[in-house]
Structure formats: structure tokens, C-alpha cells
Coordinates of C-alpha atoms and ligand atoms in Angstrom, one line a residue:
M44 CA 6.9 9.3 23.7
A45 CA 6.6 12.8 22.8
E46 CA 5.3 12.9 19.5
S47 CA 8.0 15.2 17.4
A48 CA 6.8 18.4 18.7
S49 CA 8.6 20.7 17.1
R50 CA 7.7 18.8 13.3
S51 CA 10.7 19.9 10.6
T52 CA 9.2 22.3 7.8
N53 CA 9.0 20.2 4.3
F54 CA 8.2 22.3 0.7
I55 CA 5.0 21.9 1.3
R56 CA 4.7 24.2 3.8
K57 CA 7.3 26.8 2.6
I58 CA 4.4 26.9 -0.5
I59 CA 1.9 27.6 2.6
D60 CA 3.6 29.8 4.1
Q61 CA 4.5 32.2 1.0
D62 CA 0.7 31.4 -0.1
L63 CA 0.1 33.1 3.4
A64 CA 2.2 35.7 3.5
S65 CA 1.4 37.3 0.0
G66 CA -2.0 37.6 1.0
K67 CA -3.1 34.6 -1.9
H68 CA -4.8 32.9 0.4
T69 CA -6.0 33.9 4.3
M70 CA -6.7 30.2 5.8
V71 CA -5.5 27.0 4.7
H72 CA -7.9 24.2 3.5
T73 CA -7.0 20.5 2.6
R74 CA -8.6 17.5 1.8
F75 CA -7.9 13.7 2.2
P76 CA -9.6 12.0 -0.4
P77 CA -9.4 7.8 -0.7
E78 CA -11.0 5.7 -3.1
P79 CA -13.0 3.5 -1.0
N80 CA -12.3 0.2 -2.7
G81 CA -10.3 -1.0 0.3
Y82 CA -8.7 -0.7 4.1
L83 CA -6.1 2.4 4.6
H84 CA -2.4 1.7 4.9
I85 CA 0.5 2.9 6.1
G86 CA 0.9 4.9 3.2
H87 CA -2.5 6.7 3.5
A88 CA -1.7 7.4 7.0
K89 CA 1.4 9.3 5.3
S90 CA -1.4 11.8 3.2
I91 CA -3.6 11.6 6.2
V92 CA -1.0 13.5 8.5
L93 CA 0.4 15.7 6.1
N94 CA -2.6 17.1 4.8
F95 CA -4.5 16.9 8.7
G96 CA -1.3 17.8 10.4
I97 CA -0.9 20.9 8.1
A98 CA -5.1 22.1 8.7
G99 CA -4.4 21.9 12.2
D100 CA -1.1 23.1 12.8
Y101 CA -1.9 26.4 10.1
Q102 CA -5.9 26.8 12.4
G103 CA -7.0 25.7 8.8
T104 CA -9.6 22.8 8.2
C105 CA -9.0 19.0 6.2
N106 CA -12.4 17.3 4.1
L107 CA -13.0 13.7 4.3
R108 CA -13.8 13.2 0.5
F109 CA -14.3 9.5 -0.7
D110 CA -13.7 9.3 -4.5
D111 CA -16.4 7.4 -5.3
T112 CA -16.3 7.1 -9.8
N113 CA -15.9 3.3 -10.0
P114 CA -18.7 1.9 -7.8
L115 CA -18.2 -1.8 -9.6
K116 CA -15.4 -1.4 -6.9
E117 CA -16.5 0.0 -4.4
S118 CA -18.4 -0.5 -1.1
M119 CA -20.0 1.1 2.3
E120 CA -18.0 -1.7 4.3
Y121 CA -14.7 0.3 2.8
V122 CA -16.6 4.2 3.7
S123 CA -17.1 3.1 7.3
A124 CA -13.3 1.2 7.1
I125 CA -11.9 4.1 6.4
K126 CA -13.6 6.9 8.7
A127 CA -13.4 4.5 11.7
D128 CA -9.5 4.9 11.2
V129 CA -8.8 8.2 10.4
R130 CA -10.5 8.9 13.7
W131 CA -8.2 6.5 15.4
L132 CA -5.7 7.7 13.6
G133 CA -7.3 11.4 16.1
Y134 CA -8.2 13.3 13.4
E135 CA -11.5 14.5 12.4
W136 CA -13.3 16.0 9.2
E137 CA -14.7 19.4 8.6
G138 CA -18.4 19.2 9.0
K139 CA -20.0 15.3 7.3
E140 CA -17.7 13.5 4.8
R141 CA -18.3 14.2 1.5
Y142 CA -18.1 11.9 -2.0
S143 CA -17.8 13.5 -5.4
S144 CA -20.9 12.0 -5.6
D145 CA -22.2 14.4 -3.7
Y146 CA -21.5 16.2 -7.0
F147 CA -22.5 14.1 -10.1
D148 CA -25.0 16.9 -11.0
A149 CA -22.5 20.2 -10.8
L150 CA -19.9 17.2 -12.8
H151 CA -22.8 16.9 -15.2
G152 CA -23.2 20.8 -15.6
F153 CA -19.8 22.0 -15.8
A154 CA -19.3 18.7 -19.0
V155 CA -22.3 20.1 -20.7
E156 CA -20.3 23.2 -20.5
L157 CA -17.3 22.4 -21.9
I158 CA -19.8 20.4 -24.9
E159 CA -21.3 23.8 -24.9
K160 CA -17.9 26.2 -25.4
G161 CA -16.7 23.5 -28.1
L162 CA -14.4 21.9 -26.0
A163 CA -16.2 18.2 -25.2
Y164 CA -17.3 15.8 -27.9
V165 CA -19.2 12.4 -27.6
D166 CA -16.7 10.0 -29.7
F167 CA -18.2 6.9 -31.0
S168 CA -14.4 5.0 -31.6
P169 CA -14.3 1.9 -29.8
Q170 CA -11.7 1.7 -27.0
E171 CA -9.5 0.4 -29.7
V172 CA -9.4 3.0 -32.0
I173 CA -8.8 5.6 -28.7
R174 CA -6.0 4.0 -28.1
E175 CA -4.4 3.9 -31.3
L176 CA -5.1 7.2 -32.4
R177 CA -3.8 8.5 -28.5
G178 CA 0.0 8.2 -30.7
T179 CA 2.7 7.3 -28.1
L180 CA 5.3 9.2 -25.9
K181 CA 7.7 9.7 -29.0
E182 CA 4.7 9.7 -31.8
P183 CA 2.2 12.9 -31.2
G184 CA -1.8 11.3 -31.7
K185 CA -4.3 11.7 -34.4
N186 CA -7.4 13.5 -34.6
S187 CA -10.7 11.3 -33.8
P188 CA -13.5 11.6 -36.7
Y189 CA -16.0 12.8 -33.9
R190 CA -13.8 15.7 -33.3
D191 CA -15.5 18.3 -34.9
T192 CA -19.0 17.1 -34.5
S193 CA -21.2 19.8 -34.1
V194 CA -21.7 21.4 -30.5
A195 CA -26.1 20.7 -31.1
E196 CA -25.1 17.3 -31.8
N197 CA -23.1 16.8 -29.3
L198 CA -25.3 18.4 -26.7
A199 CA -28.0 15.9 -28.3
E200 CA -25.6 12.5 -28.2
F201 CA -24.1 13.2 -24.3
A202 CA -28.1 13.8 -23.6
K203 CA -28.7 10.3 -24.6
M204 CA -25.7 8.7 -23.5
T205 CA -27.4 10.4 -19.7
A206 CA -30.7 8.7 -20.4
G207 CA -29.2 4.8 -20.7
E208 CA -30.0 5.0 -24.4
Y209 CA -27.0 3.8 -25.2
P210 CA -24.5 0.4 -23.8
E211 CA -21.6 0.8 -22.0
G212 CA -18.4 1.4 -23.8
H213 CA -20.5 2.3 -27.1
C214 CA -19.2 5.9 -26.9
S215 CA -17.8 8.2 -24.4
L216 CA -17.4 12.5 -23.8
R217 CA -13.5 13.2 -24.1
A218 CA -12.3 16.3 -23.6
K219 CA -10.9 18.4 -26.9
I220 CA -7.0 19.5 -25.6
D221 CA -4.5 18.7 -28.1
M222 CA -3.7 15.0 -29.8
A223 CA 0.1 16.7 -30.3
S224 CA 1.1 17.4 -26.6
P225 CA 3.6 15.7 -25.3
F226 CA 1.6 15.1 -22.2
M227 CA -0.5 11.8 -23.0
C228 CA -2.8 13.1 -20.8
M229 CA -3.8 16.3 -22.8
R230 CA -4.4 14.0 -25.8
D231 CA -8.7 14.6 -25.5
P232 CA -8.7 12.4 -22.3
I233 CA -12.5 10.7 -21.3
I234 CA -13.8 12.6 -19.0
Y235 CA -17.2 10.5 -19.2
R236 CA -18.3 7.3 -19.6
I237 CA -21.1 4.7 -19.4
R238 CA -21.8 2.6 -16.8
H239 CA -24.9 0.6 -16.0
V240 CA -24.4 0.4 -12.8
H241 CA -25.8 0.3 -8.6
H242 CA -24.1 3.0 -7.0
H243 CA -23.8 3.1 -3.1
Q244 CA -24.9 6.8 -2.5
T245 CA -26.4 7.2 -6.0
A246 CA -28.4 4.3 -6.6
D247 CA -29.6 3.6 -10.5
K248 CA -29.7 7.6 -10.6
W249 CA -26.6 7.4 -13.0
C250 CA -25.8 5.1 -16.0
V251 CA -22.8 8.3 -16.4
Y252 CA -20.2 8.7 -14.3
P253 CA -17.1 10.7 -14.7
M254 CA -13.6 9.9 -15.1
Y255 CA -10.9 10.2 -11.8
D256 CA -9.1 13.3 -13.8
F257 CA -12.2 15.5 -14.0
T258 CA -14.3 14.4 -10.8
H259 CA -10.6 15.3 -8.2
C260 CA -10.0 18.9 -9.7
I261 CA -13.4 20.0 -9.8
S262 CA -14.7 18.8 -6.2
D263 CA -11.9 20.3 -4.8
A264 CA -12.8 23.7 -6.2
L265 CA -16.1 22.8 -5.1
E266 CA -15.2 22.9 -1.8
G267 CA -12.7 25.7 -1.7
I268 CA -9.7 23.7 -1.6
T269 CA -6.8 26.0 -1.5
H270 CA -3.8 23.4 -1.7
S271 CA -4.9 19.5 -3.4
L272 CA -1.9 17.3 -2.2
C273 CA -2.1 14.3 -4.0
T274 CA 1.4 11.7 -5.0
L275 CA 4.0 12.4 -7.2
E276 CA 2.2 9.8 -10.2
F277 CA -0.3 12.7 -11.0
Q278 CA 2.4 15.0 -11.7
D279 CA 1.8 15.0 -15.1
N280 CA -2.3 14.6 -14.8
R281 CA -1.7 18.9 -13.1
R282 CA -1.5 20.3 -16.6
L283 CA -5.3 18.3 -17.1
Y284 CA -6.0 19.3 -13.5
D285 CA -5.3 23.2 -14.3
W286 CA -7.4 23.0 -17.7
V287 CA -10.4 21.7 -16.9
L288 CA -10.9 24.4 -13.7
D289 CA -9.4 27.0 -16.3
N290 CA -12.1 26.4 -18.9
I291 CA -15.4 25.9 -16.4
S292 CA -16.9 28.8 -14.7
I293 CA -16.3 27.8 -11.2
P294 CA -14.5 30.7 -9.1
C295 CA -12.0 29.0 -6.8
H296 CA -8.4 27.3 -8.4
P297 CA -6.9 25.0 -5.9
Q298 CA -3.1 24.5 -6.4
Q299 CA -1.7 20.8 -6.9
I300 CA 1.6 19.9 -5.6
E301 CA 2.6 16.5 -5.8
F302 CA 4.6 14.9 -2.9
S303 CA 6.1 10.7 -2.9
R304 CA 4.2 8.1 -1.7
L305 CA 5.5 6.0 0.8
N306 CA 7.0 3.0 -0.4
L307 CA 7.9 0.2 2.6
E308 CA 10.7 -2.4 2.5
Y309 CA 8.7 -5.9 3.4
T310 CA 4.9 -5.4 2.6
V311 CA 3.1 -4.3 -0.2
M312 CA 1.3 -1.3 -0.8
S313 CA -0.8 -1.4 -3.9
K314 CA -4.7 -2.2 -2.9
R315 CA -4.9 -4.7 -5.8
K316 CA -1.8 -7.1 -4.1
L317 CA -3.4 -6.3 -0.4
N318 CA -7.3 -7.5 -2.1
L319 CA -5.2 -10.1 -3.4
L320 CA -3.6 -11.0 0.0
V321 CA -7.3 -11.4 1.7
T322 CA -9.4 -12.6 -1.3
D323 CA -6.7 -15.8 -2.1
N324 CA -6.7 -16.6 2.1
Y325 CA -2.4 -15.4 2.5
V326 CA -3.7 -13.5 5.8
S327 CA -7.5 -13.6 7.4
G328 CA -8.4 -9.9 6.5
W329 CA -7.7 -6.6 6.3
D330 CA -6.9 -6.2 9.4
D331 CA -4.7 -9.4 9.7
P332 CA -1.9 -8.3 12.2
R333 CA 0.7 -9.1 9.3
M334 CA -1.1 -6.8 7.2
P335 CA 0.0 -3.1 6.2
T336 CA -3.0 -1.3 7.3
I337 CA -4.1 0.7 9.7
A338 CA -6.7 -1.5 10.8
G339 CA -4.2 -4.6 10.8
L340 CA -1.7 -2.7 12.3
R341 CA -3.5 -1.1 15.0
R342 CA -4.8 -5.0 16.2
R343 CA -0.9 -5.7 15.9
G344 CA -0.6 -3.6 18.7
Y345 CA 0.6 -0.1 16.9
T346 CA -1.0 3.1 18.7
P347 CA -2.0 6.2 16.5
G348 CA 0.8 8.1 18.1
S349 CA 3.3 5.4 16.7
I350 CA 2.2 5.8 13.5
R351 CA 2.0 9.5 13.7
E352 CA 5.6 10.0 14.3
F353 CA 6.6 7.1 11.6
A354 CA 4.6 10.0 9.3
H355 CA 7.1 12.5 11.2
R356 CA 10.2 11.2 11.4
I357 CA 9.8 9.7 7.2
G358 CA 8.8 13.4 6.3
V359 CA 7.4 14.7 3.2
T360 CA 9.6 15.5 -0.1
K361 CA 9.1 14.8 -3.9
M362 CA 12.2 11.8 -4.0
D363 CA 11.1 8.9 -4.6
N364 CA 12.3 5.9 -1.8
M365 CA 12.0 2.9 0.0
V366 CA 11.6 3.4 3.8
E367 CA 13.0 0.5 6.2
M368 CA 10.5 -1.0 8.1
G369 CA 12.8 -0.4 11.0
I370 CA 11.7 3.0 11.0
L371 CA 8.0 2.4 11.6
E372 CA 9.1 -0.6 13.7
S373 CA 11.2 1.6 16.1
C374 CA 8.4 3.7 16.8
I375 CA 5.9 1.6 18.1
R376 CA 8.9 0.4 20.3
D377 CA 10.0 3.4 21.6
D378 CA 6.5 4.6 22.3
L379 CA 5.9 1.0 24.0
N380 CA 8.6 0.9 25.6
E381 CA 7.6 4.3 27.4
N382 CA 4.2 3.8 28.1
A383 CA 3.7 -0.3 28.0
P384 CA 3.0 -1.6 32.1
R385 CA 5.3 -4.9 32.1
S386 CA 4.2 -8.0 32.5
L387 CA 5.0 -11.3 33.0
A388 CA 4.4 -14.6 30.4
V389 CA 5.6 -17.6 29.8
L390 CA 5.3 -18.2 25.7
D391 CA 7.1 -22.1 25.7
P392 CA 5.9 -23.4 29.4
V393 CA 8.1 -26.4 31.1
K394 CA 6.6 -26.5 35.3
V395 CA 9.0 -25.7 38.4
V396 CA 8.0 -27.0 41.2
I397 CA 10.0 -25.8 44.5
E398 CA 10.2 -28.4 47.0
N399 CA 10.9 -26.0 50.3
F400 CA 7.9 -23.4 49.6
A401 CA 4.8 -24.8 51.1
E402 CA 2.2 -26.9 49.2
G403 CA -0.9 -25.0 48.4
S404 CA 0.2 -21.8 49.7
T405 CA -0.2 -18.0 47.6
E406 CA 2.7 -15.4 48.4
T407 CA 1.7 -12.3 47.3
L408 CA 4.3 -10.0 46.0
Q409 CA 4.5 -6.2 44.6
S410 CA 5.7 -5.6 40.9
P411 CA 7.1 -2.3 39.9
N412 CA 4.7 -1.6 36.6
H413 CA 7.5 0.3 34.7
P414 CA 11.1 -0.1 35.7
N415 CA 11.7 4.1 35.1
N416 CA 8.6 5.0 36.0
D417 CA 6.7 5.1 39.5
A418 CA 3.7 6.9 38.5
M419 CA 3.0 3.8 37.3
G420 CA 1.8 1.9 40.1
T421 CA 2.4 -1.6 40.7
R422 CA 0.5 -5.1 40.9
D423 CA 0.6 -8.3 43.1
V424 CA 1.8 -11.0 41.1
P425 CA 1.0 -14.7 43.4
F426 CA 3.9 -17.0 43.2
T427 CA 3.1 -20.4 44.6
R428 CA 5.5 -24.0 44.8
E429 CA 4.5 -24.3 41.2
L430 CA 5.9 -22.2 38.1
Y431 CA 6.8 -22.2 35.1
I432 CA 9.2 -20.5 33.1
E433 CA 10.6 -20.6 29.6
R434 CA 12.0 -24.2 28.1
E435 CA 14.9 -22.4 26.6
D436 CA 15.6 -20.3 30.1
F437 CA 16.9 -24.1 31.4
R438 CA 19.8 -26.6 30.5
E439 CA 21.3 -28.8 31.8
E440 CA 24.7 -28.0 31.1
A441 CA 26.0 -24.5 29.8
N442 CA 29.2 -22.3 29.8
K443 CA 29.1 -19.2 31.7
K444 CA 27.5 -16.8 28.1
F445 CA 24.6 -18.9 29.8
K446 CA 23.1 -16.7 32.1
R447 CA 20.1 -18.1 32.6
L448 CA 18.6 -21.7 35.0
V449 CA 21.3 -24.5 34.7
L450 CA 21.5 -27.7 36.5
G451 CA 22.8 -27.0 39.7
K452 CA 22.9 -23.2 39.7
E453 CA 21.2 -20.1 40.9
V454 CA 18.8 -17.7 38.4
R455 CA 16.8 -14.8 40.3
L456 CA 13.2 -15.0 40.1
R457 CA 12.1 -11.2 38.0
N458 CA 10.7 -9.4 40.8
A459 CA 10.7 -12.3 43.1
Y460 CA 13.5 -14.7 44.2
V461 CA 17.0 -16.6 43.8
I462 CA 16.3 -20.5 42.7
K463 CA 18.5 -23.1 43.0
A464 CA 17.8 -26.3 40.2
E465 CA 18.6 -29.0 42.2
R466 CA 17.2 -32.1 39.4
V467 CA 14.7 -32.5 36.5
E468 CA 12.7 -35.1 35.7
K469 CA 11.7 -36.1 32.0
D470 CA 9.2 -38.2 30.2
A471 CA 9.8 -41.3 27.9
N472 CA 11.4 -39.2 24.8
G473 CA 13.6 -37.5 27.8
E474 CA 11.9 -34.0 27.0
I475 CA 11.8 -32.3 30.4
T476 CA 9.1 -32.6 32.1
T477 CA 9.6 -30.7 35.3
I478 CA 12.3 -29.1 37.3
F479 CA 13.0 -28.9 41.1
C480 CA 14.3 -26.4 42.8
S481 CA 15.2 -25.2 46.0
Y482 CA 14.7 -21.4 46.7
D483 CA 16.1 -19.4 48.8
P484 CA 13.3 -17.6 50.8
E485 CA 16.1 -14.4 52.1
T486 CA 16.4 -13.1 48.6
L487 CA 13.2 -11.2 48.1
G488 CA 14.7 -8.1 46.1
V489 CA 17.8 -8.0 47.9
D490 CA 21.4 -10.0 47.0
P491 CA 22.5 -13.1 48.6
A492 CA 23.6 -12.3 52.6
D493 CA 26.6 -14.5 52.0
G494 CA 28.1 -12.3 49.4
R495 CA 27.6 -15.6 46.6
K496 CA 26.8 -13.3 42.9
V497 CA 23.7 -14.4 41.1
K498 CA 23.9 -13.3 37.4
G499 CA 20.7 -14.6 35.5
V500 CA 16.9 -12.9 35.8
I501 CA 14.3 -14.9 34.1
H502 CA 11.3 -14.9 33.6
W503 CA 8.0 -17.0 35.4
V504 CA 4.2 -17.5 36.0
S505 CA 2.8 -19.2 38.7
A506 CA 1.5 -22.9 37.7
E507 CA -1.7 -22.6 39.9
H508 CA -2.8 -18.6 39.3
G509 CA -1.6 -18.3 35.3
V510 CA -3.6 -17.8 32.7
P511 CA -3.9 -20.3 29.7
A512 CA -3.4 -18.2 26.5
E513 CA -2.8 -18.1 23.0
I514 CA 0.1 -16.5 22.2
R515 CA 0.2 -15.3 18.1
L516 CA 4.0 -13.8 17.5
Y517 CA 3.4 -12.3 14.1
D518 CA 6.9 -11.2 12.2
R519 CA 7.5 -9.2 8.9
L520 CA 4.7 -11.0 6.1
F521 CA 7.1 -11.1 3.3
S522 CA 10.9 -11.9 3.5
I523 CA 12.6 -10.2 1.0
P524 CA 13.1 -6.0 1.0
N525 CA 10.7 -5.6 -2.3
P526 CA 7.9 -8.0 -2.4
G527 CA 6.4 -6.0 -4.9
A528 CA 8.9 -6.9 -7.4
A529 CA 9.0 -10.8 -7.2
E530 CA 6.9 -12.3 -9.7
T531 CA 4.3 -13.6 -7.4
L532 CA 3.5 -12.6 -3.7
D533 CA 3.5 -16.6 -3.5
E534 CA 7.2 -16.5 -3.5
A535 CA 8.0 -13.8 -1.4
L536 CA 6.2 -14.7 1.7
N537 CA 7.4 -15.2 5.1
P538 CA 6.5 -19.1 6.3
D539 CA 7.4 -17.8 9.5
S540 CA 5.2 -15.0 9.4
L541 CA 2.8 -16.4 12.1
I542 CA 3.9 -18.7 15.1
V543 CA 1.0 -19.7 17.5
M544 CA 2.2 -20.3 21.2
N545 CA 0.3 -22.1 23.8
G546 CA 1.8 -20.2 27.0
F547 CA 0.7 -19.0 30.6
V548 CA 0.1 -15.1 31.1
E549 CA 0.0 -13.5 34.5
P550 CA -3.6 -13.5 36.7
S551 CA -3.3 -9.8 36.2
L552 CA -3.4 -9.5 32.6
A553 CA -7.0 -11.2 32.1
K554 CA -7.9 -7.9 32.8
A555 CA -6.2 -6.5 29.5
E556 CA -8.7 -4.4 27.4
P557 CA -8.5 -5.7 23.4
E558 CA -5.4 -3.1 21.9
Q559 CA -3.9 -2.4 25.3
G560 CA 0.3 -2.5 24.5
F561 CA 2.0 -4.2 27.4
Q562 CA 5.9 -5.5 27.6
F563 CA 6.1 -9.2 28.2
E564 CA 9.3 -8.9 29.9
R565 CA 12.2 -10.4 28.0
M566 CA 9.5 -11.3 24.8
G567 CA 8.6 -8.7 23.6
Y568 CA 5.6 -6.2 23.0
F569 CA 1.8 -8.0 23.1
C570 CA -1.2 -6.6 22.9
L571 CA -4.7 -8.3 23.8
D572 CA -6.2 -9.2 19.9
S573 CA -9.6 -7.3 19.6
K574 CA -11.0 -9.8 17.4
D575 CA -10.4 -13.3 18.8
S576 CA -9.5 -12.7 22.3
S577 CA -13.0 -13.8 25.5
A578 CA -12.9 -14.4 28.6
E579 CA -11.9 -17.7 28.1
K580 CA -9.6 -17.8 25.8
L581 CA -6.9 -15.1 26.0
V582 CA -5.3 -14.0 22.7
F583 CA -2.3 -12.0 22.5
N584 CA -0.7 -11.0 19.7
R585 CA 2.5 -9.8 19.6
T586 CA 3.9 -6.3 18.5
V587 CA 6.9 -6.1 18.2
D588 CA 10.5 -7.6 18.9
L589 CA 12.3 -5.7 22.2
R590 CA 15.2 -5.1 19.7
D591 CA 15.4 -5.0 15.8
S592 CA 16.1 -8.8 15.3
W593 CA 16.3 -8.1 11.7
A594 CA 19.0 -5.7 12.0
K595 CA 21.2 -8.1 12.9
I596 CA 20.2 -10.8 10.8
A597 CA 21.1 -8.0 8.0
D598 CA 24.7 -7.3 9.3
Ligands
ATP613 P1 -3.9 2.3 -5.2 O1 -3.1 3.0 -6.1 O2 -3.1 1.8 -4.2 O3 -5.2 2.4 -5.7 P2 -4.8 4.9 -4.4 O4 -3.3 6.0 -4.2 O5 -5.6 4.8 -5.8 O6 -4.5 3.3 -4.3 P3 -6.0 6.3 -2.9 O7 -7.7 6.1 -1.7 O8 -6.9 6.9 -3.9 O9 -5.3 4.8 -3.6 O10 -5.7 7.3 -2.7 C1 -6.6 8.2 -1.9 C2 -4.5 9.3 -1.1 O11 -4.0 9.1 -0.2 C3 -4.4 9.8 -2.2 O12 -4.2 11.5 -2.3 C4 -3.2 9.1 -2.6 O13 -2.5 10.4 -3.3 C5 -2.9 8.9 -1.1 N1 -1.7 8.1 -1.2 C6 -2.6 6.6 -1.9 N2 -1.0 5.4 -1.5 C7 0.2 6.5 -0.9 C8 1.4 6.4 -0.6 N3 1.6 5.0 -0.9 N4 2.2 7.6 0.3 C9 1.5 8.8 0.7 N5 0.3 9.0 -0.3 C10 -0.8 7.5 -0.5
MG614 MG1 -6.5 6.7 -6.7

């Protein structure tokens, strides 16, 4: 699949074009700033493709910066996973990865500068009082009794906070801005708080940690970011972003630009909820193939190109909306339709015995790997007296619409011969155990010579050479379009999001590489599971159906 080569422009690219044309900037420098408190999801992919994509297209650079000001919820496991995911998506950041915590010394210095300028104060009011005095959207806030403490006293108190002389929650450092501002974030926001916790980067050096709004703008400026792209919920906070940079001695002032976050139907994107799915064992982990995480999509069989293509197709705007799951699915379907080798796998097998085929002999047939691309070559597929076909592909009786195998009638086996069902054998429960057939040896790759028409084609696997495989049929994790709005995750879950089949795959699939995608002819697109598959037990994951089966349901 050719990734959208001529990328449609967007309002952010227009701003950048203007900034370059006016000489405001000579180069573009963006950043992707994840908090290492969970795995990256498809929403982050939108931001990654935007930030790294812009840097790439404008010959600029993009930093990877871990926004690690909240050590309690963060971990190195997430740091490593995020780095791996960004690289897998096809991007490389400028230099070493950075951490907001790299700047804790500088940030502390800027906090002291604000105190010295009379623009920050240590507030000993309890949390509830601070909240109370902040006011509401309709009513202005009220000044804290600590607002007019002298600079000298604030410096001394902040030093004590930093030295660990106070317990958590005893006091905090607040910016002195405007308690009557229509923007709540400007009503003397807390910029430093006490946390007696170990940090994954700075260990036990600090017991005061800067707040996100204070940290983010300064980190951007220290790194020389030109355009700081973030999601719309930070629109109001832009006032604070600019206020901080306007009031400290820092030469650089990045421009914050907001865009709408990705919301995707049939899934949740909040890290808190994703975390809950993992910790409450609704899924097998962050990389469960049903998760909207990059790791989950990857394990499911999505390719990096298909995710980048998705980000291009949905575009970047300021409008909040809900993207249809079908758009994501069509991106991987288009990719695999073009690039995935075809192969044969029977998910729900029933035995076929071809009575006029010599016992114990194997005929090696050549099958094209792709119907429209000869360059993908051919593979050997063994044909034997005993085969498996899909149980649902046989009926003892059926009308003309059923173009598969029917008792007394003929069907073509994919890339092989025409066979005719002669009789069946059943077990005590009436379940068919074997379908006895005959084959027409003159029909390999050609229609029957006498002109009789054989309509249907079904897939098959040699019973002797086929390899047993567990085949996991994944579907959407949630059965309603907006599970985020449901009272509980339970009531929104799709009970059939995973169905496990024990089938047989053609022998060439035993050499499949983890995550490599295949079309199992007539059954969908599948990949070898990267975690649970082994030489002893092959495991394949369904990536996506051949067609959008949910669209049919919606109709
Ligand atoms: P959550 O609120 O669930 O914890 P977050 O937005 O805080 O998610 P971060 O790790 O801080 O997650 O996000 C890193 C970057 O990715 C931010 O710039 C953020 O705006 C962006 N991002 C996060 N979620 C989405 C989304 N759904 N669509 C687009 N961008 C997103
Ligand atoms: Mg965040």
C-alpha cells in the first residue's frame, strides 16, 4: 500500500509555513512528550505521526521527552515500551531521549526566580481551603492569606520544602497570577508540591516535584522547541504556558498549538481505563491483541505503515469527533490485501478422504503467493488422499446459493482439483466425521474437459502434512460504539471478542515469522502470535476480516 504520499496539509502545517516564510523560525523543532504511566495507544500514534511527520517533512527534528513529574504512577517498564513503540512506528528522535526530570535543577531555579520577583508564594492552606478559595467558573476566587508573604520568607519556606522539612501536603508553591481570572488555571496555580517518593530517574534527590503546567513549557523552551503541539484540553492552559515563559529568564518561547484528540469507536483511550482492563484481567496484558495500544495492534498484525496511513487519513483539526473503527480496519486490510502472501488454513476441520487418490502418496502442487503479484512467487503445497476442509463448507443438502461442497456435487479445491462428495460417515451423535470424495485428475488448473461447470472454490489442507495450530479469532473488545460513556466496562464488553479455534495450516506456515501477516484464503488476515507461538504449538491471531462484517450488521 502506498502511504498517502501527497499529505493533505492541515492548519498546523499552515502556521509552520507562515513562520518559515516570515522568518520567525528557520527550522522546525517539535517534540512528543508522553507520560511514562502506561503504554502508548492509537491516540498517541496520531500525535507521534503529527510531531515526527512534521519534523521529517520540514527537515527539522523531533525530541522524545518523558514527562515524568508524577513518579508515583510512572515506571521504567513504560519508558522502555514507549521507546520501542515509537521506533516500531518508524521514527527516531533527536539525540538521546529526554526527561522532564533532566530539568529539575533548572525548574527549581526558575521557581526561585518567580519567588524573587514576587510572583510565587508558599501556601500553607490545607488542600480543601485552596480548592474553596479558587472560586467557580461563575465566581472569582479569593486571595489566600499567604499571598502577601514577603519574598525573603517565601524563599526560606521554599528552601525548607525542598530540604524535606515538611510532610506531604503541608504546603505548596503557587504562582501569583490572578484569582479573578476567567481561566481557572490562572487562579494562582500550584507549581510545586511535596512528594516524599523515589523517582525512576532522579532516585531520592528530590522531595518536591514541579507540576505539569510549570514543567512542560519550560522543558519545551529549554529544548528550543518551535511548535509545541498538544490536544485541545490544554487550550485554556496556554495562558499559563505563556505566563510562565514571559516571567522567567529564558530566551526561547515556543508556540503552543492545540488539535483535537483521537476518539475511536468501540474502544477506550484513557490510560486509566486501559490500565483497569489489564489489572482486572479483562485482557491478557497491555499487548493483548484487542487493546488499542501500539503493542496490542502490533501483536494483532497491524503494520507500522497501516497505522501511519490511519493517522494521515483521519487528518488533524480542532474539531472533536469520533472516528469509525472501520477506518482503522480498512487501513490494515488495504495493506495486507496488497502485501500479505496467501495461504490455506482450516479453522474448524472436517476430514475428507479422496478414495481414488493413491494411499500414502503426496503430490506437490505449486500455488501463487499472490493472485495479482507474480513477483511474490509461488510455494509448494502438498496434496494427499486425506485432507481437511472447513466444516461449514460442506452440506448434505443445499440450494444453489451454497457454492461449496454438497453431497453428490462437485467443488474446486483452491489451486488444486475438482472433487465430488460421494458419501459421509457420522459418529453416534450424528456429527459428520468423514466426507468420502472422488477427484477428477484432469482438472488441475483447468476446467473439466466435458464443459460441465463447477462454481464453488473452497480451501483445504493436507491432513498428513498440515500443521495443527491454535487460531485466535479476535474481534472488537467492546460491543458498543462509545464504551467510555458506559457506567462500567463490564456492560460494554463484547463477550465474543476472542474465540479460539484448533485447526490446521498448510506446512509452509510453520516457517512464518512472528507478526508476519498472511491472508488465510476466504478466512481473513492472520499473523503468527509473537508471544505464545512456538515450534511445538503454532498460534495465529486474526488481524481483520476480509470484509467489514460490522458494516453489514449496522446496515
Ligand atoms: P491520559 O489522559 O489517558 O493519561 P495523556 O494525554 O495524559 O493520556 P500523555 O502520555 O500525556 O497521555 O500523552 C502524550 C502526548 O500524546 C500528548 O501530547 C497528548 O496530547 C497526546 N495524546 C494523548 N492521547 C491522545 C489522543 N487520544 N489523540 C491525540 N493525541 C493524544
Ligand atoms: Mg498527559
